[in-house]
Amino acid sequence: CGWRGGRLPTEAEWEKAASGRAPQLWPWGDEWDEKRCNTVEGARNACLPVGALSPAGDSGYRVADLAGNVWEWCASQFDPYPYRADDGREQPGAPGTRVIRGGAWGNDRWAARCAAREHAAPEEYGFSIGFRVALSRDAAAALDVRAVRCSRRPPSGRRGLRSWPRSTPRTSTAGSAPTSRSILPAGCVS
């Protein structure tokens, strides 16, 4: 996705997009609701199309599909907390496992919490791991990502990964005021 100005979000960006302006358990708040995400409690037993539970499960920044459905790759290397952007975890191509966030349809609600984190080797793949693309505002405008909003198929009519654009702030690693970014949710092939 780099050739179009996209990249994987860092772990800090992902968590900020999920938890919003104040820490909370799930993207929509602190009260559990199985109808707002795709986890084992909802008994759907499969990956859902992008945006199927939006806007009910969206974060405070209106980012869809951050809880359940598929684990989402982050660019960050999996290192222990506390998070420090200058400790080497944000070095592209550094050896080691990468962070995955959000839980998946086969996990319970605890894996879908905003603060839950797991890791996987970069070469791992499967039906429960996907990715989300982070774009700068300029790259999002150049791609006209809003044109596919709410569509069940990409404009070309091809089936595959779908985009459900949402605008979301991004924070610096120090937790300063958000700057504008567009983050597209992870999706499933149908």
PDB file of C-alpha atoms in Angstrom:
ATOM      1  CA  CYS A   1       0.000   0.000   0.000  1.00  0.00           C
ATOM      2  CA  GLY A   2       3.030   2.297   0.193  1.00  0.00           C
ATOM      3  CA  TRP A   3       2.953   3.028  -3.518  1.00  0.00           C
ATOM      4  CA  ARG A   4      -0.415   4.784  -2.999  1.00  0.00           C
ATOM      5  CA  GLY A   5       0.691   6.709   0.081  1.00  0.00           C
ATOM      6  CA  GLY A   6      -0.630   4.169   2.597  1.00  0.00           C
ATOM      7  CA  ARG A   7       0.981   2.226   5.393  1.00  0.00           C
ATOM      8  CA  LEU A   8       0.099   0.133   8.409  1.00  0.00           C
ATOM      9  CA  PRO A   9      -0.785   2.216  11.468  1.00  0.00           C
ATOM     10  CA  THR A  10       1.587   2.170  14.419  1.00  0.00           C
ATOM     11  CA  GLU A  11       0.325   0.540  17.598  1.00  0.00           C
ATOM     12  CA  ALA A  12      -0.107   3.978  19.196  1.00  0.00           C
ATOM     13  CA  GLU A  13      -2.180   5.218  16.236  1.00  0.00           C
ATOM     14  CA  TRP A  14      -4.351   2.087  16.300  1.00  0.00           C
ATOM     15  CA  GLU A  15      -5.030   2.377  20.030  1.00  0.00           C
ATOM     16  CA  LYS A  16      -5.820   6.099  19.786  1.00  0.00           C
ATOM     17  CA  ALA A  17      -8.264   5.444  16.929  1.00  0.00           C
ATOM     18  CA  ALA A  18      -9.909   2.687  19.018  1.00  0.00           C
ATOM     19  CA  SER A  19     -10.111   4.316  22.443  1.00  0.00           C
ATOM     20  CA  GLY A  20     -10.815   7.874  21.355  1.00  0.00           C
ATOM     21  CA  ARG A  21     -10.163  10.938  23.468  1.00  0.00           C
ATOM     22  CA  ALA A  22     -10.276   9.085  26.811  1.00  0.00           C
ATOM     23  CA  PRO A  23      -9.334   5.467  27.587  1.00  0.00           C
ATOM     24  CA  GLN A  24     -12.282   3.074  27.461  1.00  0.00           C
ATOM     25  CA  LEU A  25     -12.731  -0.694  27.300  1.00  0.00           C
ATOM     26  CA  TRP A  26     -14.223  -0.994  23.805  1.00  0.00           C
ATOM     27  CA  PRO A  27     -14.361   1.508  20.932  1.00  0.00           C
ATOM     28  CA  TRP A  28     -17.983   2.489  21.719  1.00  0.00           C
ATOM     29  CA  GLY A  29     -17.510   2.791  25.502  1.00  0.00           C
ATOM     30  CA  ASP A  30     -17.190   0.793  28.718  1.00  0.00           C
ATOM     31  CA  GLU A  31     -20.410  -1.250  28.509  1.00  0.00           C
ATOM     32  CA  TRP A  32     -20.114  -4.555  26.679  1.00  0.00           C
ATOM     33  CA  ASP A  33     -22.551  -5.067  23.766  1.00  0.00           C
ATOM     34  CA  GLU A  34     -22.113  -8.122  21.531  1.00  0.00           C
ATOM     35  CA  LYS A  35     -24.192  -6.472  18.800  1.00  0.00           C
ATOM     36  CA  ARG A  36     -21.484  -3.836  18.239  1.00  0.00           C
ATOM     37  CA  CYS A  37     -18.647  -6.194  17.256  1.00  0.00           C
ATOM     38  CA  ASN A  38     -17.924  -9.620  15.822  1.00  0.00           C
ATOM     39  CA  THR A  39     -16.681 -11.931  18.606  1.00  0.00           C
ATOM     40  CA  VAL A  40     -17.673 -15.414  19.818  1.00  0.00           C
ATOM     41  CA  GLU A  41     -20.349 -13.923  22.073  1.00  0.00           C
ATOM     42  CA  GLY A  42     -22.306 -12.840  18.970  1.00  0.00           C
ATOM     43  CA  ALA A  43     -22.158 -16.425  17.561  1.00  0.00           C
ATOM     44  CA  ARG A  44     -21.682 -15.261  13.955  1.00  0.00           C
ATOM     45  CA  ASN A  45     -18.803 -17.759  13.515  1.00  0.00           C
ATOM     46  CA  ALA A  46     -17.303 -16.021  10.476  1.00  0.00           C
ATOM     47  CA  CYS A  47     -15.679 -12.837   9.300  1.00  0.00           C
ATOM     48  CA  LEU A  48     -18.171 -10.105   8.351  1.00  0.00           C
ATOM     49  CA  PRO A  49     -17.893  -7.578   5.506  1.00  0.00           C
ATOM     50  CA  VAL A  50     -16.300  -4.260   6.416  1.00  0.00           C
ATOM     51  CA  GLY A  51     -18.781  -1.896   8.039  1.00  0.00           C
ATOM     52  CA  ALA A  52     -21.428  -4.554   8.781  1.00  0.00           C
ATOM     53  CA  LEU A  53     -21.664  -3.339  12.401  1.00  0.00           C
ATOM     54  CA  SER A  54     -21.133   0.342  11.703  1.00  0.00           C
ATOM     55  CA  PRO A  55     -21.922   2.868  13.029  1.00  0.00           C
ATOM     56  CA  ALA A  56     -23.018   1.078  16.257  1.00  0.00           C
ATOM     57  CA  GLY A  57     -19.529  -0.319  16.917  1.00  0.00           C
ATOM     58  CA  ASP A  58     -17.546   2.694  15.745  1.00  0.00           C
ATOM     59  CA  SER A  59     -15.073   4.488  17.979  1.00  0.00           C
ATOM     60  CA  GLY A  60     -15.460   8.073  19.134  1.00  0.00           C
ATOM     61  CA  TYR A  61     -13.444   9.071  16.070  1.00  0.00           C
ATOM     62  CA  ARG A  62     -15.957   7.204  13.863  1.00  0.00           C
ATOM     63  CA  VAL A  63     -13.503   4.434  12.970  1.00  0.00           C
ATOM     64  CA  ALA A  64     -15.293   1.169  12.135  1.00  0.00           C
ATOM     65  CA  ASP A  65     -14.431  -2.451  12.900  1.00  0.00           C
ATOM     66  CA  LEU A  66     -11.817  -2.004  15.610  1.00  0.00           C
ATOM     67  CA  ALA A  67     -13.293  -4.679  17.920  1.00  0.00           C
ATOM     68  CA  GLY A  68     -13.483  -8.265  16.710  1.00  0.00           C
ATOM     69  CA  ASN A  69     -13.883  -9.494  13.132  1.00  0.00           C
ATOM     70  CA  VAL A  70     -10.132  -9.815  12.325  1.00  0.00           C
ATOM     71  CA  TRP A  71      -6.908  -9.113  14.173  1.00  0.00           C
ATOM     72  CA  GLU A  72      -5.257  -6.096  12.565  1.00  0.00           C
ATOM     73  CA  TRP A  73      -1.568  -5.782  11.802  1.00  0.00           C
ATOM     74  CA  CYS A  74       0.266  -2.777  13.202  1.00  0.00           C
ATOM     75  CA  ALA A  75       3.647  -1.613  11.921  1.00  0.00           C
ATOM     76  CA  SER A  76       5.068  -1.653  15.466  1.00  0.00           C
ATOM     77  CA  GLN A  77       7.375  -4.355  16.730  1.00  0.00           C
ATOM     78  CA  PHE A  78       5.958  -6.202  19.753  1.00  0.00           C
ATOM     79  CA  ASP A  79       7.856  -4.888  22.770  1.00  0.00           C
ATOM     80  CA  PRO A  80       6.756  -4.598  26.394  1.00  0.00           C
ATOM     81  CA  TYR A  81       4.999  -1.533  27.727  1.00  0.00           C
ATOM     82  CA  PRO A  82       5.397   1.265  28.549  1.00  0.00           C
ATOM     83  CA  TYR A  83       5.277   2.409  24.946  1.00  0.00           C
ATOM     84  CA  ARG A  84       8.197   4.531  23.781  1.00  0.00           C
ATOM     85  CA  ALA A  85       8.456   5.401  20.095  1.00  0.00           C
ATOM     86  CA  ASP A  86      12.210   5.914  20.420  1.00  0.00           C
ATOM     87  CA  ASP A  87      12.996   2.401  21.732  1.00  0.00           C
ATOM     88  CA  GLY A  88      13.304   0.840  18.249  1.00  0.00           C
ATOM     89  CA  ARG A  89       9.819  -0.679  17.973  1.00  0.00           C
ATOM     90  CA  GLU A  90       8.896   1.689  15.127  1.00  0.00           C
ATOM     91  CA  GLN A  91      11.905   0.813  12.952  1.00  0.00           C
ATOM     92  CA  PRO A  92      10.653  -0.536   9.599  1.00  0.00           C
ATOM     93  CA  GLY A  93      12.102  -3.917   8.767  1.00  0.00           C
ATOM     94  CA  ALA A  94      13.461  -4.582  12.263  1.00  0.00           C
ATOM     95  CA  PRO A  95      13.465  -8.306  13.072  1.00  0.00           C
ATOM     96  CA  GLY A  96      10.867  -9.699  15.451  1.00  0.00           C
ATOM     97  CA  THR A  97       7.160 -10.153  15.779  1.00  0.00           C
ATOM     98  CA  ARG A  98       4.673  -7.371  15.036  1.00  0.00           C
ATOM     99  CA  VAL A  99       1.710  -6.195  17.055  1.00  0.00           C
ATOM    100  CA  ILE A 100      -1.797  -7.301  16.103  1.00  0.00           C
ATOM    101  CA  ARG A 101      -4.795  -5.606  17.698  1.00  0.00           C
ATOM    102  CA  GLY A 102      -8.581  -5.819  17.891  1.00  0.00           C
ATOM    103  CA  GLY A 103      -9.326  -9.499  18.349  1.00  0.00           C
ATOM    104  CA  ALA A 104     -11.168 -11.622  15.799  1.00  0.00           C
ATOM    105  CA  TRP A 105     -14.476 -13.399  15.255  1.00  0.00           C
ATOM    106  CA  GLY A 106     -13.123 -16.515  17.011  1.00  0.00           C
ATOM    107  CA  ASN A 107     -12.025 -14.624  20.146  1.00  0.00           C
ATOM    108  CA  ASP A 108     -13.990 -13.469  23.158  1.00  0.00           C
ATOM    109  CA  ARG A 109     -14.699  -9.892  24.202  1.00  0.00           C
ATOM    110  CA  TRP A 110     -11.483  -9.567  26.220  1.00  0.00           C
ATOM    111  CA  ALA A 111      -9.405  -9.857  23.037  1.00  0.00           C
ATOM    112  CA  ALA A 112     -11.547  -7.101  21.463  1.00  0.00           C
ATOM    113  CA  ARG A 113     -10.732  -4.503  24.159  1.00  0.00           C
ATOM    114  CA  CYS A 114      -8.975  -1.317  23.052  1.00  0.00           C
ATOM    115  CA  ALA A 115      -5.987  -2.159  25.253  1.00  0.00           C
ATOM    116  CA  ALA A 116      -5.678  -5.859  24.276  1.00  0.00           C
ATOM    117  CA  ARG A 117      -2.609  -6.694  22.232  1.00  0.00           C
ATOM    118  CA  GLU A 118      -1.102  -9.790  20.705  1.00  0.00           C
ATOM    119  CA  HIS A 119       1.767 -10.471  18.325  1.00  0.00           C
ATOM    120  CA  ALA A 120       2.572 -12.565  15.286  1.00  0.00           C
ATOM    121  CA  ALA A 121       5.498 -13.143  12.962  1.00  0.00           C
ATOM    122  CA  PRO A 122       5.254 -10.993   9.799  1.00  0.00           C
ATOM    123  CA  GLU A 123       4.902 -14.093   7.611  1.00  0.00           C
ATOM    124  CA  GLU A 124       1.827 -15.371   9.475  1.00  0.00           C
ATOM    125  CA  TYR A 125      -1.550 -15.150   7.791  1.00  0.00           C
ATOM    126  CA  GLY A 126      -4.992 -16.674   8.058  1.00  0.00           C
ATOM    127  CA  PHE A 127      -8.718 -16.088   8.108  1.00  0.00           C
ATOM    128  CA  SER A 128      -8.531 -14.104  11.331  1.00  0.00           C
ATOM    129  CA  ILE A 129      -5.712 -11.653  10.511  1.00  0.00           C
ATOM    130  CA  GLY A 130      -6.244  -8.598   8.330  1.00  0.00           C
ATOM    131  CA  PHE A 131      -4.910  -5.105   7.986  1.00  0.00           C
ATOM    132  CA  ARG A 132      -5.991  -1.498   8.051  1.00  0.00           C
ATOM    133  CA  VAL A 133      -4.391   1.178   5.901  1.00  0.00           C
ATOM    134  CA  ALA A 134      -3.395   4.534   7.373  1.00  0.00           C
ATOM    135  CA  LEU A 135      -3.348   7.399   4.890  1.00  0.00           C
ATOM    136  CA  SER A 136      -2.349  11.023   5.139  1.00  0.00           C
ATOM    137  CA  ARG A 137      -5.136  13.474   4.377  1.00  0.00           C
ATOM    138  CA  ASP A 138      -3.478  14.278   1.019  1.00  0.00           C
ATOM    139  CA  ALA A 139      -3.178  10.597   0.031  1.00  0.00           C
ATOM    140  CA  ALA A 140      -6.812   9.966   0.993  1.00  0.00           C
ATOM    141  CA  ALA A 141      -7.931  12.930  -1.112  1.00  0.00           C
ATOM    142  CA  ALA A 142      -5.877  11.729  -4.088  1.00  0.00           C
ATOM    143  CA  LEU A 143      -7.511   8.290  -3.892  1.00  0.00           C
ATOM    144  CA  ASP A 144     -10.993   9.768  -3.415  1.00  0.00           C
ATOM    145  CA  VAL A 145     -11.643   7.136  -0.719  1.00  0.00           C
ATOM    146  CA  ARG A 146     -14.992   8.652   0.167  1.00  0.00           C
ATOM    147  CA  ALA A 147     -16.329   7.519  -3.219  1.00  0.00           C
ATOM    148  CA  VAL A 148     -16.576   3.917  -1.989  1.00  0.00           C
ATOM    149  CA  ARG A 149     -18.196   4.758   1.349  1.00  0.00           C
ATOM    150  CA  CYS A 150     -21.137   2.503   2.126  1.00  0.00           C
ATOM    151  CA  SER A 151     -20.723   0.489  -1.080  1.00  0.00           C
ATOM    152  CA  ARG A 152     -21.033  -3.273  -0.949  1.00  0.00           C
ATOM    153  CA  ARG A 153     -18.625  -3.624  -3.881  1.00  0.00           C
ATOM    154  CA  PRO A 154     -15.696  -1.523  -5.037  1.00  0.00           C
ATOM    155  CA  PRO A 155     -16.655   0.933  -7.823  1.00  0.00           C
ATOM    156  CA  SER A 156     -15.167  -1.408 -10.441  1.00  0.00           C
ATOM    157  CA  GLY A 157     -17.627  -4.143  -9.432  1.00  0.00           C
ATOM    158  CA  ARG A 158     -14.822  -6.509  -8.403  1.00  0.00           C
ATOM    159  CA  ARG A 159     -15.236  -8.430  -5.179  1.00  0.00           C
ATOM    160  CA  GLY A 160     -12.549  -8.476  -2.527  1.00  0.00           C
ATOM    161  CA  LEU A 161     -11.266  -6.273   0.251  1.00  0.00           C
ATOM    162  CA  ARG A 162     -13.628  -3.365   0.736  1.00  0.00           C
ATOM    163  CA  SER A 163     -12.892   0.060   2.102  1.00  0.00           C
ATOM    164  CA  TRP A 164     -15.170   1.864   4.514  1.00  0.00           C
ATOM    165  CA  PRO A 165     -13.385   5.153   5.014  1.00  0.00           C
ATOM    166  CA  ARG A 166     -13.495   6.983   8.268  1.00  0.00           C
ATOM    167  CA  SER A 167     -11.572  10.042   9.238  1.00  0.00           C
ATOM    168  CA  THR A 168      -9.629   9.672  12.450  1.00  0.00           C
ATOM    169  CA  PRO A 169      -7.077  11.673  14.372  1.00  0.00           C
ATOM    170  CA  ARG A 170      -3.607  10.369  15.023  1.00  0.00           C
ATOM    171  CA  THR A 171      -1.516  11.249  18.016  1.00  0.00           C
ATOM    172  CA  SER A 172       2.173  11.608  18.319  1.00  0.00           C
ATOM    173  CA  THR A 173       3.798   8.988  20.490  1.00  0.00           C
ATOM    174  CA  ALA A 174       3.890  11.498  23.343  1.00  0.00           C
ATOM    175  CA  GLY A 175       0.080  11.658  23.326  1.00  0.00           C
ATOM    176  CA  SER A 176      -0.109  15.257  22.139  1.00  0.00           C
ATOM    177  CA  ALA A 177      -3.088  16.715  20.305  1.00  0.00           C
ATOM    178  CA  PRO A 178      -4.350  14.638  17.364  1.00  0.00           C
ATOM    179  CA  THR A 179      -3.495  15.458  13.787  1.00  0.00           C
ATOM    180  CA  SER A 180      -5.727  14.413  10.932  1.00  0.00           C
ATOM    181  CA  ARG A 181      -5.358  11.001   9.272  1.00  0.00           C
ATOM    182  CA  SER A 182      -7.686   8.683   7.466  1.00  0.00           C
ATOM    183  CA  ILE A 183      -7.687   5.055   8.578  1.00  0.00           C
ATOM    184  CA  LEU A 184      -9.467   2.422   6.529  1.00  0.00           C
ATOM    185  CA  PRO A 185     -10.735  -0.663   8.376  1.00  0.00           C
ATOM    186  CA  ALA A 186      -9.547  -4.186   7.864  1.00  0.00           C
ATOM    187  CA  GLY A 187     -11.826  -6.369   5.794  1.00  0.00           C
ATOM    188  CA  CYS A 188     -12.679  -9.818   4.615  1.00  0.00           C
ATOM    189  CA  VAL A 189     -12.744 -11.281   1.164  1.00  0.00           C
ATOM    190  CA  SER A 190     -16.226 -12.402   0.185  1.00  0.00           C
TER     191      SER A 190
END
